[in-house]
């Protein structure tokens, strides 16, 4: 069963510097219980994609379009903010990178969890409290009765992220979008949080859109991986296939960057150069200026996302980029 689908998603931000095309025709589709990882370097459009997927972008600064957008088969395109609020709480939820700013600093974590149950499921206060304590226990928080009363600043970073995970799963949604859920944490805690996320997902059969700049973080968890570059998917394949047989030069670069010295902004230091100016993108393939394998054609024409067999898609002239793939734009 399809849980989430978006076709030809486009997001632009009109700015005094010109129109920033942050997302340029992305297709995503996630089945029940499946984990799709969206990977790419800082600024490629991952967060904008995830926010647009739950209609969380401010319409006064953004233009969002899609040919199709469904959650659990329901059309999202004509939904207003009030309807979206109820969908976000019950059917789909989001885990953000920075737990401290995602939580309300002046409310105990227990009360914040209670709201999921009182607002969306109309439970009485006492019932909500019992469910909240259970939710805290389910994410491995010891002594949940006491932690229920804690304020966000009284908890460690890892524990706060556990609270966000408890909150996201509290309503047993069909879809969770986790935008860099572990980037702010140190490596040991990062591993614990990811395995918690995996375990919760398996137990609940939740579909997960897992966003990360780091291929090495997501590949063991993901069923499929989509690699994003400058607002477009450049390669998508089942996780094992992508790791074993990366085709796009950018993905190959990311694989090289899997073992790297991490700079705090998560930049891929082993691929020279940076993303193109989003308000002034190159005429041809967006990756051509950084691509060691680029031919003359790559600087002039834009490749399409071509099917190469075995659920593997790639946007590169070396791999049939002039052909129309399933996700042709
Ligand atoms: N409100 C906005 N106004 C103008 N441009 C924006 C706005 N929000 C995002 N952008 C631009 O859209 C592009 C994609 O941003 P996005 O936050 O999705 O990147 P990201 O892949 O999530 O990066 P990171 O890994 O750093 O989180 C960037 O060029 C960013 O500057
Ligand atoms: Mg982001």
Short mmCIF file of C-alpha atoms and ligand atoms in Angstrom, two decimals:
data_model
loop_
_atom_site.label_atom_id
_atom_site.label_comp_id
_atom_site.label_asym_id
_atom_site.label_seq_id
_atom_site.Cartn_x
_atom_site.Cartn_y
_atom_site.Cartn_z
CA UNK A 1 0.00 0.00 0.00
CA UNK A 2 1.27 3.43 -0.95
CA UNK A 3 1.70 5.72 2.07
CA UNK A 4 3.24 8.74 0.45
CA UNK A 5 3.58 9.90 -3.09
CA UNK A 6 4.59 13.12 -4.72
CA UNK A 7 5.06 13.66 -8.43
CA UNK A 8 6.90 16.52 -10.09
CA UNK A 9 7.27 18.52 -6.87
CA UNK A 10 8.62 22.00 -7.50
CA UNK A 11 9.48 24.65 -4.91
CA UNK A 12 10.68 28.15 -5.71
CA UNK A 13 11.47 31.13 -3.50
CA UNK A 14 11.15 34.52 -5.14
CA UNK A 15 13.93 36.69 -3.65
CA UNK A 16 15.41 40.09 -4.50
CA UNK A 17 18.37 38.16 -5.98
CA UNK A 18 16.10 36.27 -8.34
CA UNK A 19 14.03 33.11 -8.15
CA UNK A 20 15.64 30.35 -6.13
CA UNK A 21 14.58 26.99 -7.57
CA UNK A 22 15.16 24.84 -4.52
CA UNK A 23 13.31 21.76 -5.77
CA UNK A 24 12.89 21.09 -9.48
CA UNK A 25 10.54 18.25 -10.24
CA UNK A 26 11.04 15.52 -7.68
CA UNK A 27 9.15 12.22 -7.55
CA UNK A 28 9.02 10.28 -4.29
CA UNK A 29 6.96 7.26 -3.40
CA UNK A 30 7.01 5.26 -0.18
CA UNK A 31 5.17 2.04 0.57
CA UNK A 32 3.93 0.86 3.95
CA UNK A 33 6.80 0.00 6.27
CA UNK A 34 9.41 1.12 3.76
CA UNK A 35 12.38 3.39 4.49
CA UNK A 36 13.44 5.77 1.74
CA UNK A 37 16.59 7.77 2.42
CA UNK A 38 17.07 11.15 0.76
CA UNK A 39 20.74 12.04 0.69
CA UNK A 40 22.73 15.00 -0.55
CA UNK A 41 24.97 17.80 0.60
CA UNK A 42 23.97 20.91 2.49
CA UNK A 43 21.70 23.20 0.45
CA UNK A 44 20.59 20.60 -2.14
CA UNK A 45 16.94 20.90 -1.08
CA UNK A 46 16.34 18.06 1.39
CA UNK A 47 14.60 20.12 4.08
CA UNK A 48 12.56 22.07 1.56
CA UNK A 49 11.38 18.73 0.11
CA UNK A 50 10.44 17.39 3.53
CA UNK A 51 8.63 20.57 4.56
CA UNK A 52 6.74 20.71 1.26
CA UNK A 53 5.77 17.04 1.72
CA UNK A 54 3.74 18.02 4.79
CA UNK A 55 2.79 21.44 3.41
CA UNK A 56 4.81 23.21 6.07
CA UNK A 57 6.39 25.89 3.88
CA UNK A 58 5.23 29.45 4.40
CA UNK A 59 3.07 30.30 1.35
CA UNK A 60 3.99 33.98 1.65
CA UNK A 61 7.61 33.25 0.71
CA UNK A 62 7.40 30.10 -1.40
CA UNK A 63 5.72 28.79 -4.53
CA UNK A 64 4.99 25.07 -4.25
CA UNK A 65 3.61 22.98 -7.11
CA UNK A 66 3.12 19.28 -7.75
CA UNK A 67 1.27 17.13 -10.28
CA UNK A 68 0.32 14.69 -7.56
CA UNK A 69 0.66 14.63 -3.78
CA UNK A 70 -0.98 11.96 -1.67
CA UNK A 71 -0.74 10.61 1.86
CA UNK A 72 -2.42 7.21 2.34
CA UNK A 73 -4.02 7.70 -1.04
CA UNK A 74 -5.68 10.96 0.00
CA UNK A 75 -5.10 13.97 -2.22
CA UNK A 76 -3.13 16.67 -0.40
CA UNK A 77 -3.15 19.22 -3.21
CA UNK A 78 -6.50 20.74 -2.30
CA UNK A 79 -6.09 20.53 1.50
CA UNK A 80 -6.16 23.72 3.53
CA UNK A 81 -4.09 24.44 6.65
CA UNK A 82 -6.73 23.19 9.10
CA UNK A 83 -7.06 19.85 7.37
CA UNK A 84 -3.28 19.58 7.14
CA UNK A 85 -2.96 20.16 10.89
CA UNK A 86 -5.05 17.12 11.59
CA UNK A 87 -3.21 15.01 8.98
CA UNK A 88 0.16 16.05 10.42
CA UNK A 89 -0.77 14.91 13.88
CA UNK A 90 -2.41 11.63 13.01
CA UNK A 91 -1.24 10.24 9.68
CA UNK A 92 2.19 11.75 9.20
CA UNK A 93 4.65 13.32 11.57
CA UNK A 94 8.07 14.85 11.47
CA UNK A 95 11.26 14.55 13.51
CA UNK A 96 13.56 17.53 13.26
CA UNK A 97 17.30 17.73 13.68
CA UNK A 98 17.35 20.15 16.56
CA UNK A 99 15.26 18.72 19.39
CA UNK A 100 15.84 21.74 21.59
CA UNK A 101 14.18 24.15 19.19
CA UNK A 102 11.51 21.63 18.17
CA UNK A 103 10.34 21.33 21.78
CA UNK A 104 8.63 24.05 23.76
CA UNK A 105 11.18 25.22 26.38
CA UNK A 106 8.62 26.31 28.96
CA UNK A 107 6.49 23.19 29.00
CA UNK A 108 7.41 19.82 30.52
CA UNK A 109 8.07 17.10 27.96
CA UNK A 110 5.22 15.09 29.44
CA UNK A 111 2.71 17.88 28.86
CA UNK A 112 3.95 18.25 25.30
CA UNK A 113 3.40 14.57 24.70
CA UNK A 114 -0.03 14.77 26.35
CA UNK A 115 -1.08 17.25 23.68
CA UNK A 116 -0.71 14.63 20.96
CA UNK A 117 -3.29 12.52 22.78
CA UNK A 118 -5.61 15.29 23.96
CA UNK A 119 -5.65 17.33 20.73
CA UNK A 120 -5.67 14.57 18.14
CA UNK A 121 -7.30 11.70 19.99
CA UNK A 122 -9.45 13.67 22.45
CA UNK A 123 -8.31 11.64 25.44
CA UNK A 124 -8.93 12.86 28.98
CA UNK A 125 -5.95 14.30 30.86
CA UNK A 126 -5.35 11.23 33.00
CA UNK A 127 -5.52 8.84 30.08
CA UNK A 128 -3.21 11.08 28.08
CA UNK A 129 -0.69 11.10 30.91
CA UNK A 130 -0.67 7.32 31.12
CA UNK A 131 -0.16 7.08 27.36
CA UNK A 132 2.63 9.67 27.49
CA UNK A 133 4.49 7.77 30.20
CA UNK A 134 4.12 4.61 28.15
CA UNK A 135 5.43 6.45 25.08
CA UNK A 136 8.49 7.65 27.03
CA UNK A 137 9.12 4.10 28.21
CA UNK A 138 8.82 2.77 24.65
CA UNK A 139 11.75 4.91 23.50
CA UNK A 140 14.01 3.62 26.26
CA UNK A 141 13.71 6.49 28.73
CA UNK A 142 14.31 5.16 32.22
CA UNK A 143 12.08 6.24 35.06
CA UNK A 144 9.53 7.77 32.66
CA UNK A 145 7.23 8.90 35.50
CA UNK A 146 9.93 11.31 36.69
CA UNK A 147 11.07 12.31 33.19
CA UNK A 148 7.47 13.16 32.34
CA UNK A 149 7.82 16.24 34.53
CA UNK A 150 11.21 17.33 33.12
CA UNK A 151 11.68 20.40 30.97
CA UNK A 152 13.59 20.02 27.68
CA UNK A 153 16.74 21.76 29.01
CA UNK A 154 16.95 19.24 31.86
CA UNK A 155 17.48 16.37 29.42
CA UNK A 156 20.56 15.39 27.42
CA UNK A 157 20.58 15.84 23.63
CA UNK A 158 20.07 12.12 23.05
CA UNK A 159 17.21 12.00 25.52
CA UNK A 160 15.52 15.01 23.91
CA UNK A 161 15.75 13.27 20.55
CA UNK A 162 14.14 10.21 22.14
CA UNK A 163 11.29 12.45 23.32
CA UNK A 164 10.83 13.75 19.75
CA UNK A 165 10.76 10.18 18.49
CA UNK A 166 8.19 9.26 21.16
CA UNK A 167 6.11 12.23 20.04
CA UNK A 168 6.37 11.33 16.37
CA UNK A 169 5.28 7.74 17.00
CA UNK A 170 2.68 8.61 19.65
CA UNK A 171 -0.19 8.79 17.20
CA UNK A 172 1.07 5.70 15.32
CA UNK A 173 1.28 7.56 12.01
CA UNK A 174 1.68 5.74 8.72
CA UNK A 175 4.50 8.08 7.68
CA UNK A 176 7.35 9.73 9.55
CA UNK A 177 9.70 12.21 7.97
CA UNK A 178 12.97 12.46 9.89
CA UNK A 179 15.10 15.39 8.74
CA UNK A 180 18.69 14.77 9.89
CA UNK A 181 17.47 13.26 13.16
CA UNK A 182 20.94 12.56 14.51
CA UNK A 183 23.21 15.21 13.02
CA UNK A 184 23.37 17.24 16.24
CA UNK A 185 24.43 14.23 18.32
CA UNK A 186 27.79 12.59 18.93
CA UNK A 187 28.55 9.35 17.13
CA UNK A 188 27.68 6.90 19.93
CA UNK A 189 24.33 8.54 20.70
CA UNK A 190 23.70 8.85 16.96
CA UNK A 191 23.91 5.06 16.60
CA UNK A 192 21.58 4.49 19.54
CA UNK A 193 19.00 6.91 18.15
CA UNK A 194 19.13 5.36 14.68
CA UNK A 195 18.66 1.85 16.02
CA UNK A 196 15.78 3.09 18.15
CA UNK A 197 14.23 4.63 15.04
CA UNK A 198 14.69 1.35 13.15
CA UNK A 199 13.18 -0.69 15.95
CA UNK A 200 10.17 1.62 16.38
CA UNK A 201 9.61 1.61 12.64
CA UNK A 202 9.67 -2.19 12.44
CA UNK A 203 7.36 -2.56 15.41
CA UNK A 204 4.81 -0.09 14.06
CA UNK A 205 5.14 -0.80 10.33
CA UNK A 206 5.76 2.91 9.76
CA UNK A 207 6.97 4.25 6.44
CA UNK A 208 10.01 6.48 6.89
CA UNK A 209 11.51 9.26 4.80
CA UNK A 210 14.96 9.54 6.31
CA UNK A 211 16.94 12.61 5.37
CA UNK A 212 20.67 12.92 5.78
CA UNK A 213 23.75 14.51 4.25
CA UNK A 214 25.65 11.37 5.19
CA UNK A 215 25.32 8.23 3.10
CA UNK A 216 27.19 6.17 5.68
CA UNK A 217 24.56 7.02 8.30
CA UNK A 218 21.54 5.95 6.29
CA UNK A 219 22.54 3.11 4.03
CA UNK A 220 22.16 0.33 6.59
CA UNK A 221 18.67 1.53 7.50
CA UNK A 222 17.23 2.37 4.11
CA UNK A 223 15.42 0.08 1.70
CA UNK A 224 15.97 2.58 -1.08
CA UNK A 225 18.19 5.61 -1.44
CA UNK A 226 17.54 8.71 -3.51
CA UNK A 227 20.53 10.98 -4.07
CA UNK A 228 19.68 14.64 -4.48
CA UNK A 229 21.77 17.31 -6.13
CA UNK A 230 20.78 20.96 -6.58
CA UNK A 231 17.05 20.35 -6.31
CA UNK A 232 16.88 17.15 -8.37
CA UNK A 233 17.17 13.43 -7.85
CA UNK A 234 20.32 12.31 -9.68
CA UNK A 235 20.19 8.64 -8.72
CA UNK A 236 17.76 6.30 -7.02
CA UNK A 237 18.11 2.59 -6.35
CA UNK A 238 17.57 -0.10 -3.71
CA UNK A 239 20.12 0.63 -0.96
CA UNK A 240 22.33 -2.39 -1.56
CA UNK A 241 22.36 -1.85 -5.30
CA UNK A 242 23.30 1.82 -4.90
CA UNK A 243 26.17 1.03 -2.57
CA UNK A 244 27.41 -1.88 -4.71
CA UNK A 245 26.95 -0.23 -8.05
CA UNK A 246 26.80 3.59 -7.89
CA UNK A 247 26.50 5.02 -11.40
CA UNK A 248 26.32 8.79 -11.08
CA UNK A 249 29.70 10.51 -10.62
CA UNK A 250 28.21 12.49 -7.71
CA UNK A 251 27.08 9.32 -5.91
CA UNK A 252 30.54 7.85 -6.47
CA UNK A 253 31.95 11.01 -4.92
CA UNK A 254 29.64 10.62 -1.93
CA UNK A 255 30.83 7.06 -1.49
CA UNK A 256 34.37 8.36 -1.37
CA UNK A 257 33.20 10.94 1.11
CA UNK A 258 31.72 8.26 3.36
CA UNK A 259 35.10 7.99 4.99
CA UNK A 260 35.98 11.58 5.57
CA UNK A 261 36.85 14.12 8.16
CA UNK A 262 33.49 15.60 9.07
CA UNK A 263 33.29 19.32 8.98
CA UNK A 264 30.54 20.65 11.24
CA UNK A 265 28.37 21.85 8.37
CA UNK A 266 28.40 18.37 6.88
CA UNK A 267 30.08 19.35 3.65
CA UNK A 268 31.51 16.67 1.43
CA UNK A 269 35.09 17.74 1.52
CA UNK A 270 36.25 15.11 -0.94
CA UNK A 271 34.27 16.37 -3.91
CA UNK A 272 35.93 19.59 -5.06
CA UNK A 273 33.76 22.67 -5.61
CA UNK A 274 30.26 23.37 -4.34
CA UNK A 275 26.61 23.40 -5.39
CA UNK A 276 25.69 25.87 -8.14
CA UNK A 277 24.13 29.21 -7.18
CA UNK A 278 20.45 28.22 -6.77
CA UNK A 279 19.36 31.49 -8.40
CA UNK A 280 21.63 30.94 -11.40
CA UNK A 281 21.97 27.29 -12.31
CA UNK A 282 24.16 26.00 -15.14
CA UNK A 283 22.75 25.47 -18.61
CA UNK A 284 23.59 21.76 -18.78
CA UNK A 285 23.90 19.08 -16.11
CA UNK A 286 24.02 20.78 -12.71
CA UNK A 287 26.89 18.57 -11.63
CA UNK A 288 28.97 19.08 -14.79
CA UNK A 289 31.12 21.93 -13.37
CA UNK A 290 32.35 19.55 -10.63
CA UNK A 291 32.34 16.35 -12.63
CA UNK A 292 35.68 14.79 -13.55
CA UNK A 293 33.95 12.71 -16.22
CA UNK A 294 31.97 15.52 -17.90
CA UNK A 295 31.88 15.61 -21.72
CA UNK A 296 31.03 18.61 -23.92
CA UNK A 297 27.36 17.66 -24.10
CA UNK A 298 27.10 17.71 -20.27
CA UNK A 299 27.73 21.45 -20.19
CA UNK A 300 24.98 22.13 -22.75
CA UNK A 301 22.08 19.76 -22.17
CA UNK A 302 20.29 18.53 -19.07
CA UNK A 303 20.15 14.76 -18.65
CA UNK A 304 16.90 13.01 -17.75
CA UNK A 305 16.43 10.46 -15.01
CA UNK A 306 16.83 7.26 -17.01
CA UNK A 307 15.96 3.71 -16.03
CA UNK A 308 18.95 1.41 -16.06
CA UNK A 309 17.27 -1.81 -14.88
CA UNK A 310 16.57 -3.35 -11.49
CA UNK A 311 14.75 -0.32 -10.02
CA UNK A 312 17.87 1.75 -10.61
CA UNK A 313 17.51 5.26 -12.04
CA UNK A 314 20.26 7.70 -12.88
CA UNK A 315 20.46 11.20 -14.37
CA UNK A 316 23.65 11.13 -16.40
CA UNK A 317 24.50 11.08 -20.13
CA UNK A 318 26.94 8.24 -19.52
CA UNK A 319 23.96 6.12 -18.48
CA UNK A 320 21.23 6.90 -20.98
CA UNK A 321 20.45 10.44 -19.77
CA UNK A 322 18.89 11.35 -23.12
CA UNK A 323 16.25 8.65 -22.65
CA UNK A 324 12.95 9.31 -20.96
CA UNK A 325 12.87 7.32 -17.75
CA UNK A 326 9.84 6.62 -15.58
CA UNK A 327 10.52 9.92 -13.84
CA UNK A 328 11.07 11.96 -16.94
CA UNK A 329 10.38 15.69 -16.51
N1 LIG B 1 12.74 30.63 2.85
C1 LIG B 1 13.70 30.55 1.91
N2 LIG B 1 13.96 31.58 1.10
C2 LIG B 1 14.91 31.51 0.13
N3 LIG B 1 15.65 30.41 -0.10
C3 LIG B 1 15.44 29.35 0.68
C4 LIG B 1 14.47 29.35 1.73
N4 LIG B 1 14.49 28.13 2.34
C5 LIG B 1 15.45 27.42 1.70
N5 LIG B 1 16.02 28.13 0.72
C6 LIG B 1 17.06 27.68 -0.20
O1 LIG B 1 16.69 26.45 -0.78
C7 LIG B 1 17.82 25.63 -0.99
C8 LIG B 1 17.62 24.28 -0.33
O2 LIG B 1 17.60 24.44 1.09
P1 LIG B 1 17.38 23.24 2.11
O3 LIG B 1 17.23 23.83 3.46
O4 LIG B 1 16.29 22.37 1.61
O5 LIG B 1 18.76 22.45 2.01
P2 LIG B 1 19.18 21.11 2.75
O6 LIG B 1 19.50 20.12 1.69
O7 LIG B 1 18.17 20.75 3.75
O8 LIG B 1 20.54 21.55 3.45
P3 LIG B 1 21.13 21.17 4.93
O9 LIG B 1 21.82 19.85 4.75
O10 LIG B 1 22.08 22.28 5.19
O11 LIG B 1 19.99 21.12 5.88
C9 LIG B 1 19.01 26.39 -0.44
O12 LIG B 1 19.65 27.05 -1.50
C10 LIG B 1 18.37 27.39 0.50
O13 LIG B 1 19.17 28.55 0.60
MG1 LIG B 2 18.17 20.63 5.85
#
